[in-house]
Amino acid sequence: GFRNDLPILHFPTCPLFIVFIQLLFRHAKNLSIFADAISKGKPVMKLYIFDFDGTLGDSRGLIVRTIMDSFDFFGIQRPTVEACIETIGLPLADCFTVSAHLSDEEGDECADKYREIFHRNNVKEAVKPFDGVIGTLNMLHGQGKTLAVASSRRHESLDGLLADFDITNLFSAIIGADDVVNAKPNPEPVNKILSDLSFSPSETIVIGDAPYDIMMGKNAGATACGVTYGNGKRDELQEAGADFLIDKFPDLLTLPI
């Protein structure tokens, strides 16, 4: 028959405990996948490589404005804003040749002028971190993850932007356009980081907002995660081969990796 001598369990009803239980159930699937990966010997991600523009920093407005100012300086007809946005993440000269169908020489001239105008347009807080970026990076760093940046920017602007966010010290490697011969989607930026920091592609995840970022990571044999809040489109990131898609930067913390 039914035993009435068993102890009665009392669970706390404080709000924090309830929130904890809700989070536990919400991410139970991810935790299960994570545990399963460990039990099957699959490597857990140890190295996180981030794009900057559109991933860590919200620079779209500044970039588009500076591109348009560069076209205006040379009297070149402006392409659409959408055409400019689609080139963000490419080497700078290519942004001009692709968006406005210019020659390589014209693209180089526009890129030089862009750099000059950029310093004028880049006023304080013109580029801000996306919501949750600073806190999430600090949490990953605190968990013992190794963090790196692979950007199409040159160090002359990249280093200053990272310093403005006060996150430079979180990164073990910062690769800019002037560190490599072959830019995204070529895997050279990722391969250089892997070589410098002695990691394998199987324990590396590349995070970016553009198809070029995803293809760079996949071409290097790494896992790739696309962010949907940046300059790229969800379907383009999927077509590029993204293993994961996240809508908010802190969602990185719940991925089964």
mmCIF file of C-alpha atoms in Angstrom:
data_model
loop_
_atom_site.group_PDB
_atom_site.id
_atom_site.type_symbol
_atom_site.label_atom_id
_atom_site.label_comp_id
_atom_site.label_asym_id
_atom_site.label_seq_id
_atom_site.Cartn_x
_atom_site.Cartn_y
_atom_site.Cartn_z
ATOM 1 C CA GLY A 1 0.000 0.000 0.000
ATOM 2 C CA PHE A 2 0.930 3.664 0.008
ATOM 3 C CA ARG A 3 3.674 4.536 2.515
ATOM 4 C CA ASN A 4 2.959 7.559 4.686
ATOM 5 C CA ASP A 5 6.256 7.507 6.550
ATOM 6 C CA LEU A 6 8.318 9.086 3.771
ATOM 7 C CA PRO A 7 9.706 12.574 4.433
ATOM 8 C CA ILE A 8 7.922 15.494 2.808
ATOM 9 C CA LEU A 9 10.235 17.556 0.577
ATOM 10 C CA HIS A 10 9.925 21.307 0.825
ATOM 11 C CA PHE A 11 11.359 23.394 -2.032
ATOM 12 C CA PRO A 12 12.272 27.040 -1.573
ATOM 13 C CA THR A 13 9.908 29.495 -3.224
ATOM 14 C CA CYS A 14 12.152 32.560 -3.372
ATOM 15 C CA PRO A 15 12.216 34.357 -6.754
ATOM 16 C CA LEU A 16 15.906 33.600 -7.428
ATOM 17 C CA PHE A 17 15.360 29.869 -6.946
ATOM 18 C CA ILE A 18 12.376 29.937 -9.299
ATOM 19 C CA VAL A 19 14.427 31.787 -11.949
ATOM 20 C CA PHE A 20 17.210 29.201 -11.550
ATOM 21 C CA ILE A 21 14.787 26.337 -12.144
ATOM 22 C CA GLN A 22 13.308 28.096 -15.189
ATOM 23 C CA LEU A 23 16.782 28.606 -16.687
ATOM 24 C CA LEU A 24 17.686 24.992 -15.962
ATOM 25 C CA PHE A 25 14.666 23.691 -17.860
ATOM 26 C CA ARG A 26 15.082 26.238 -20.662
ATOM 27 C CA HIS A 27 18.642 25.133 -21.394
ATOM 28 C CA ALA A 28 18.259 21.466 -20.476
ATOM 29 C CA LYS A 29 18.606 20.423 -24.111
ATOM 30 C CA ASN A 30 21.852 22.346 -24.563
ATOM 31 C CA LEU A 31 23.237 20.912 -21.317
ATOM 32 C CA SER A 32 22.320 17.412 -22.489
ATOM 33 C CA ILE A 33 24.053 17.932 -25.839
ATOM 34 C CA PHE A 34 27.074 19.361 -24.044
ATOM 35 C CA ALA A 35 27.315 16.336 -21.725
ATOM 36 C CA ASP A 36 26.822 13.992 -24.659
ATOM 37 C CA ALA A 37 29.648 15.679 -26.566
ATOM 38 C CA ILE A 38 31.986 15.179 -23.634
ATOM 39 C CA SER A 39 30.977 11.530 -23.172
ATOM 40 C CA LYS A 40 31.646 10.836 -26.849
ATOM 41 C CA GLY A 41 35.046 12.479 -26.725
ATOM 42 C CA LYS A 42 34.147 15.466 -28.883
ATOM 43 C CA PRO A 43 36.396 18.459 -28.168
ATOM 44 C CA VAL A 44 34.911 21.375 -26.262
ATOM 45 C CA MET A 45 35.604 24.800 -27.785
ATOM 46 C CA LYS A 46 38.618 26.443 -26.159
ATOM 47 C CA LEU A 47 39.405 29.224 -28.642
ATOM 48 C CA TYR A 48 36.855 31.878 -29.649
ATOM 49 C CA ILE A 49 37.770 34.068 -32.657
ATOM 50 C CA PHE A 50 35.620 37.156 -33.175
ATOM 51 C CA ASP A 51 35.044 39.496 -36.076
ATOM 52 C CA PHE A 52 34.777 43.132 -34.962
ATOM 53 C CA ASP A 53 32.447 45.178 -37.192
ATOM 54 C CA GLY A 54 28.863 44.001 -36.847
ATOM 55 C CA THR A 55 29.822 41.380 -34.267
ATOM 56 C CA LEU A 56 31.454 43.159 -31.327
ATOM 57 C CA GLY A 57 30.978 46.776 -32.395
ATOM 58 C CA ASP A 58 27.982 48.498 -33.981
ATOM 59 C CA SER A 59 29.903 50.452 -36.615
ATOM 60 C CA ARG A 60 27.468 50.266 -39.522
ATOM 61 C CA GLY A 61 26.434 53.927 -39.413
ATOM 62 C CA LEU A 62 30.022 55.170 -39.240
ATOM 63 C CA ILE A 63 31.197 52.874 -42.036
ATOM 64 C CA VAL A 64 28.375 53.709 -44.436
ATOM 65 C CA ARG A 65 28.694 57.438 -43.782
ATOM 66 C CA THR A 66 32.447 57.344 -44.409
ATOM 67 C CA ILE A 67 32.061 55.277 -47.581
ATOM 68 C CA MET A 68 29.528 57.777 -48.933
ATOM 69 C CA ASP A 69 31.752 60.733 -48.004
ATOM 70 C CA SER A 70 34.590 59.073 -49.935
ATOM 71 C CA PHE A 71 32.426 58.649 -53.027
ATOM 72 C CA ASP A 72 31.341 62.288 -52.741
ATOM 73 C CA PHE A 73 34.961 63.481 -52.555
ATOM 74 C CA PHE A 74 35.743 61.886 -55.935
ATOM 75 C CA GLY A 75 32.385 62.804 -57.466
ATOM 76 C CA ILE A 76 31.436 59.141 -57.886
ATOM 77 C CA GLN A 77 27.733 58.341 -57.916
ATOM 78 C CA ARG A 78 26.722 56.833 -54.596
ATOM 79 C CA PRO A 79 25.558 53.210 -54.603
ATOM 80 C CA THR A 80 22.639 52.255 -52.388
ATOM 81 C CA VAL A 81 23.108 51.969 -48.646
ATOM 82 C CA GLU A 82 22.231 48.278 -48.922
ATOM 83 C CA ALA A 83 25.005 47.758 -51.474
ATOM 84 C CA CYS A 84 27.489 49.308 -49.060
ATOM 85 C CA ILE A 85 26.289 47.251 -46.097
ATOM 86 C CA GLU A 86 26.689 44.032 -48.066
ATOM 87 C CA THR A 87 30.420 44.729 -48.513
ATOM 88 C CA ILE A 88 31.200 45.317 -44.831
ATOM 89 C CA GLY A 89 33.746 42.703 -43.817
ATOM 90 C CA LEU A 90 35.603 42.707 -47.134
ATOM 91 C CA PRO A 91 39.038 44.337 -47.479
ATOM 92 C CA LEU A 92 38.438 48.094 -47.588
ATOM 93 C CA ALA A 93 39.317 48.668 -51.259
ATOM 94 C CA ASP A 94 36.974 45.842 -52.244
ATOM 95 C CA CYS A 95 34.099 47.627 -50.503
ATOM 96 C CA PHE A 96 34.389 50.323 -53.167
ATOM 97 C CA THR A 97 35.098 48.143 -56.183
ATOM 98 C CA VAL A 98 32.202 45.807 -55.382
ATOM 99 C CA SER A 99 29.566 48.333 -54.300
ATOM 100 C CA ALA A 100 30.193 50.838 -57.116
ATOM 101 C CA HIS A 101 31.824 48.606 -59.751
ATOM 102 C CA LEU A 102 35.106 50.528 -59.709
ATOM 103 C CA SER A 103 38.521 49.502 -60.976
ATOM 104 C CA ASP A 104 41.134 48.231 -58.520
ATOM 105 C CA GLU A 105 43.033 51.508 -58.848
ATOM 106 C CA GLU A 106 39.915 53.560 -58.109
ATOM 107 C CA GLY A 107 39.130 51.273 -55.175
ATOM 108 C CA ASP A 108 42.591 51.854 -53.700
ATOM 109 C CA GLU A 109 42.211 55.640 -54.050
ATOM 110 C CA CYS A 110 38.811 55.546 -52.353
ATOM 111 C CA ALA A 111 40.219 53.364 -49.562
ATOM 112 C CA ASP A 112 43.000 55.859 -48.877
ATOM 113 C CA LYS A 113 40.511 58.709 -48.728
ATOM 114 C CA TYR A 114 38.209 56.602 -46.518
ATOM 115 C CA ARG A 115 40.968 56.185 -43.927
ATOM 116 C CA GLU A 116 41.546 59.923 -43.895
ATOM 117 C CA ILE A 117 37.841 60.729 -43.487
ATOM 118 C CA PHE A 118 37.304 57.913 -40.981
ATOM 119 C CA HIS A 119 39.510 59.585 -38.384
ATOM 120 C CA ARG A 120 37.394 62.726 -38.701
ATOM 121 C CA ASN A 121 34.071 60.905 -38.521
ATOM 122 C CA ASN A 122 35.096 58.571 -35.707
ATOM 123 C CA VAL A 123 34.131 60.870 -32.867
ATOM 124 C CA LYS A 124 33.764 59.611 -29.302
ATOM 125 C CA GLU A 125 31.180 56.804 -29.034
ATOM 126 C CA ALA A 126 30.545 56.749 -32.778
ATOM 127 C CA VAL A 127 31.011 52.986 -32.454
ATOM 128 C CA LYS A 128 29.443 51.261 -29.461
ATOM 129 C CA PRO A 129 29.541 47.621 -28.367
ATOM 130 C CA PHE A 130 26.415 45.608 -29.023
ATOM 131 C CA ASP A 131 24.306 44.732 -25.996
ATOM 132 C CA GLY A 132 25.911 42.090 -23.818
ATOM 133 C CA VAL A 133 29.265 42.046 -25.593
ATOM 134 C CA ILE A 134 31.446 43.308 -22.745
ATOM 135 C CA GLY A 135 29.853 41.138 -20.071
ATOM 136 C CA THR A 136 29.864 38.004 -22.226
ATOM 137 C CA LEU A 137 33.508 38.414 -23.236
ATOM 138 C CA ASN A 138 34.465 38.815 -19.584
ATOM 139 C CA MET A 139 32.480 35.695 -18.664
ATOM 140 C CA LEU A 140 34.141 33.611 -21.386
ATOM 141 C CA HIS A 141 37.555 34.906 -20.343
ATOM 142 C CA GLY A 142 36.739 34.099 -16.728
ATOM 143 C CA GLN A 143 35.807 30.544 -17.744
ATOM 144 C CA GLY A 144 39.310 30.075 -19.095
ATOM 145 C CA LYS A 145 38.426 30.422 -22.778
ATOM 146 C CA THR A 146 41.052 31.936 -25.071
ATOM 147 C CA LEU A 147 39.736 34.900 -27.068
ATOM 148 C CA ALA A 148 41.027 36.430 -30.307
ATOM 149 C CA VAL A 149 39.974 38.936 -32.983
ATOM 150 C CA ALA A 150 40.219 38.505 -36.764
ATOM 151 C CA SER A 151 39.163 41.730 -38.474
ATOM 152 C CA SER A 152 39.324 43.241 -41.950
ATOM 153 C CA ARG A 153 40.315 46.506 -40.290
ATOM 154 C CA ARG A 154 43.905 47.633 -40.074
ATOM 155 C CA HIS A 155 45.427 48.035 -36.637
ATOM 156 C CA GLU A 156 45.396 51.831 -36.980
ATOM 157 C CA SER A 157 41.630 51.816 -36.330
ATOM 158 C CA LEU A 158 41.036 48.353 -34.848
ATOM 159 C CA ASP A 159 43.325 48.820 -31.845
ATOM 160 C CA GLY A 160 41.725 52.143 -30.936
ATOM 161 C CA LEU A 161 38.200 50.753 -31.075
ATOM 162 C CA LEU A 162 39.075 47.789 -28.874
ATOM 163 C CA ALA A 163 40.752 50.177 -26.438
ATOM 164 C CA ASP A 164 37.630 52.369 -26.400
ATOM 165 C CA PHE A 165 35.647 49.308 -25.304
ATOM 166 C CA ASP A 166 38.315 48.543 -22.665
ATOM 167 C CA ILE A 167 38.561 44.911 -23.813
ATOM 168 C CA THR A 168 42.034 44.725 -25.380
ATOM 169 C CA ASN A 169 43.417 42.785 -22.418
ATOM 170 C CA LEU A 170 40.850 40.012 -22.939
ATOM 171 C CA PHE A 171 42.351 38.928 -26.277
ATOM 172 C CA SER A 172 45.385 36.700 -26.685
ATOM 173 C CA ALA A 173 45.670 37.587 -30.391
ATOM 174 C CA ILE A 174 44.405 40.504 -32.491
ATOM 175 C CA ILE A 175 44.729 40.037 -36.248
ATOM 176 C CA GLY A 176 44.063 42.954 -38.572
ATOM 177 C CA ALA A 177 44.102 43.317 -42.342
ATOM 178 C CA ASP A 178 47.745 44.391 -42.225
ATOM 179 C CA ASP A 179 48.783 41.096 -40.588
ATOM 180 C CA VAL A 180 47.820 38.832 -43.494
ATOM 181 C CA VAL A 181 48.279 38.571 -47.249
ATOM 182 C CA ASN A 182 44.971 36.825 -47.928
ATOM 183 C CA ALA A 183 41.839 38.344 -46.413
ATOM 184 C CA LYS A 184 38.479 36.790 -45.544
ATOM 185 C CA PRO A 185 37.035 34.415 -46.671
ATOM 186 C CA ASN A 186 40.530 32.944 -47.027
ATOM 187 C CA PRO A 187 41.367 31.054 -43.821
ATOM 188 C CA GLU A 188 44.737 32.787 -43.355
ATOM 189 C CA PRO A 189 43.599 35.035 -40.452
ATOM 190 C CA VAL A 190 42.268 32.022 -38.536
ATOM 191 C CA ASN A 191 45.243 29.838 -39.440
ATOM 192 C CA LYS A 192 47.635 32.509 -38.187
ATOM 193 C CA ILE A 193 45.842 32.651 -34.839
ATOM 194 C CA LEU A 194 45.822 28.850 -34.579
ATOM 195 C CA SER A 195 49.546 28.758 -35.282
ATOM 196 C CA ASP A 196 50.424 31.619 -32.935
ATOM 197 C CA LEU A 197 48.357 30.261 -30.027
ATOM 198 C CA SER A 198 48.874 26.524 -30.674
ATOM 199 C CA PHE A 199 45.231 25.493 -31.037
ATOM 200 C CA SER A 200 43.601 23.047 -33.447
ATOM 201 C CA PRO A 201 40.598 23.848 -35.672
ATOM 202 C CA SER A 202 38.534 21.207 -33.850
ATOM 203 C CA GLU A 203 38.635 23.215 -30.607
ATOM 204 C CA THR A 204 38.022 26.583 -32.279
ATOM 205 C CA ILE A 205 34.862 28.559 -33.036
ATOM 206 C CA VAL A 206 34.731 31.618 -35.297
ATOM 207 C CA ILE A 207 31.976 34.167 -34.610
ATOM 208 C CA GLY A 208 30.956 36.788 -37.166
ATOM 209 C CA ASP A 209 28.069 38.608 -38.811
ATOM 210 C CA ALA A 210 29.035 38.249 -42.480
ATOM 211 C CA PRO A 211 29.174 35.239 -44.822
ATOM 212 C CA TYR A 212 32.903 36.005 -45.257
ATOM 213 C CA ASP A 213 33.450 35.332 -41.546
ATOM 214 C CA ILE A 214 31.607 32.015 -41.711
ATOM 215 C CA MET A 215 33.452 30.885 -44.831
ATOM 216 C CA MET A 216 36.796 31.908 -43.302
ATOM 217 C CA GLY A 217 36.096 29.734 -40.268
ATOM 218 C CA LYS A 218 34.835 26.760 -42.261
ATOM 219 C CA ASN A 219 37.750 27.011 -44.704
ATOM 220 C CA ALA A 220 40.061 26.686 -41.700
ATOM 221 C CA GLY A 221 38.197 23.611 -40.460
ATOM 222 C CA ALA A 222 36.751 25.390 -37.425
ATOM 223 C CA THR A 223 33.196 25.610 -36.114
ATOM 224 C CA ALA A 224 31.413 28.794 -37.225
ATOM 225 C CA CYS A 225 28.676 30.808 -35.533
ATOM 226 C CA GLY A 226 26.782 33.600 -37.264
ATOM 227 C CA VAL A 227 25.245 36.550 -35.436
ATOM 228 C CA THR A 228 21.986 37.780 -36.935
ATOM 229 C CA TYR A 229 21.986 41.292 -35.442
ATOM 230 C CA GLY A 230 24.881 42.588 -37.576
ATOM 231 C CA ASN A 231 25.280 43.330 -41.270
ATOM 232 C CA GLY A 232 24.671 39.872 -42.726
ATOM 233 C CA LYS A 233 21.341 38.205 -43.397
ATOM 234 C CA ARG A 234 20.221 34.992 -41.708
ATOM 235 C CA ASP A 235 19.799 33.043 -44.958
ATOM 236 C CA GLU A 236 23.219 34.177 -46.215
ATOM 237 C CA LEU A 237 24.875 33.012 -43.011
ATOM 238 C CA GLN A 238 23.141 29.654 -43.302
ATOM 239 C CA GLU A 239 24.159 29.284 -46.940
ATOM 240 C CA ALA A 240 27.758 30.105 -45.986
ATOM 241 C CA GLY A 241 27.735 27.057 -43.707
ATOM 242 C CA ALA A 242 27.164 28.438 -40.202
ATOM 243 C CA ASP A 243 26.986 25.672 -37.593
ATOM 244 C CA PHE A 244 25.091 27.952 -35.207
ATOM 245 C CA LEU A 245 23.119 31.188 -35.424
ATOM 246 C CA ILE A 246 22.517 33.501 -32.473
ATOM 247 C CA ASP A 247 20.258 36.531 -32.264
ATOM 248 C CA LYS A 248 21.968 38.067 -29.210
ATOM 249 C CA PHE A 249 25.634 38.034 -28.293
ATOM 250 C CA PRO A 250 25.077 36.533 -24.801
ATOM 251 C CA ASP A 251 23.468 33.504 -26.487
ATOM 252 C CA LEU A 252 27.057 32.325 -27.045
ATOM 253 C CA LEU A 253 27.027 31.193 -23.431
ATOM 254 C CA THR A 254 24.212 28.706 -24.062
ATOM 255 C CA LEU A 255 25.606 27.040 -27.194
ATOM 256 C CA PRO A 256 26.284 23.285 -26.833
ATOM 257 C CA ILE A 257 30.017 23.640 -27.417
#
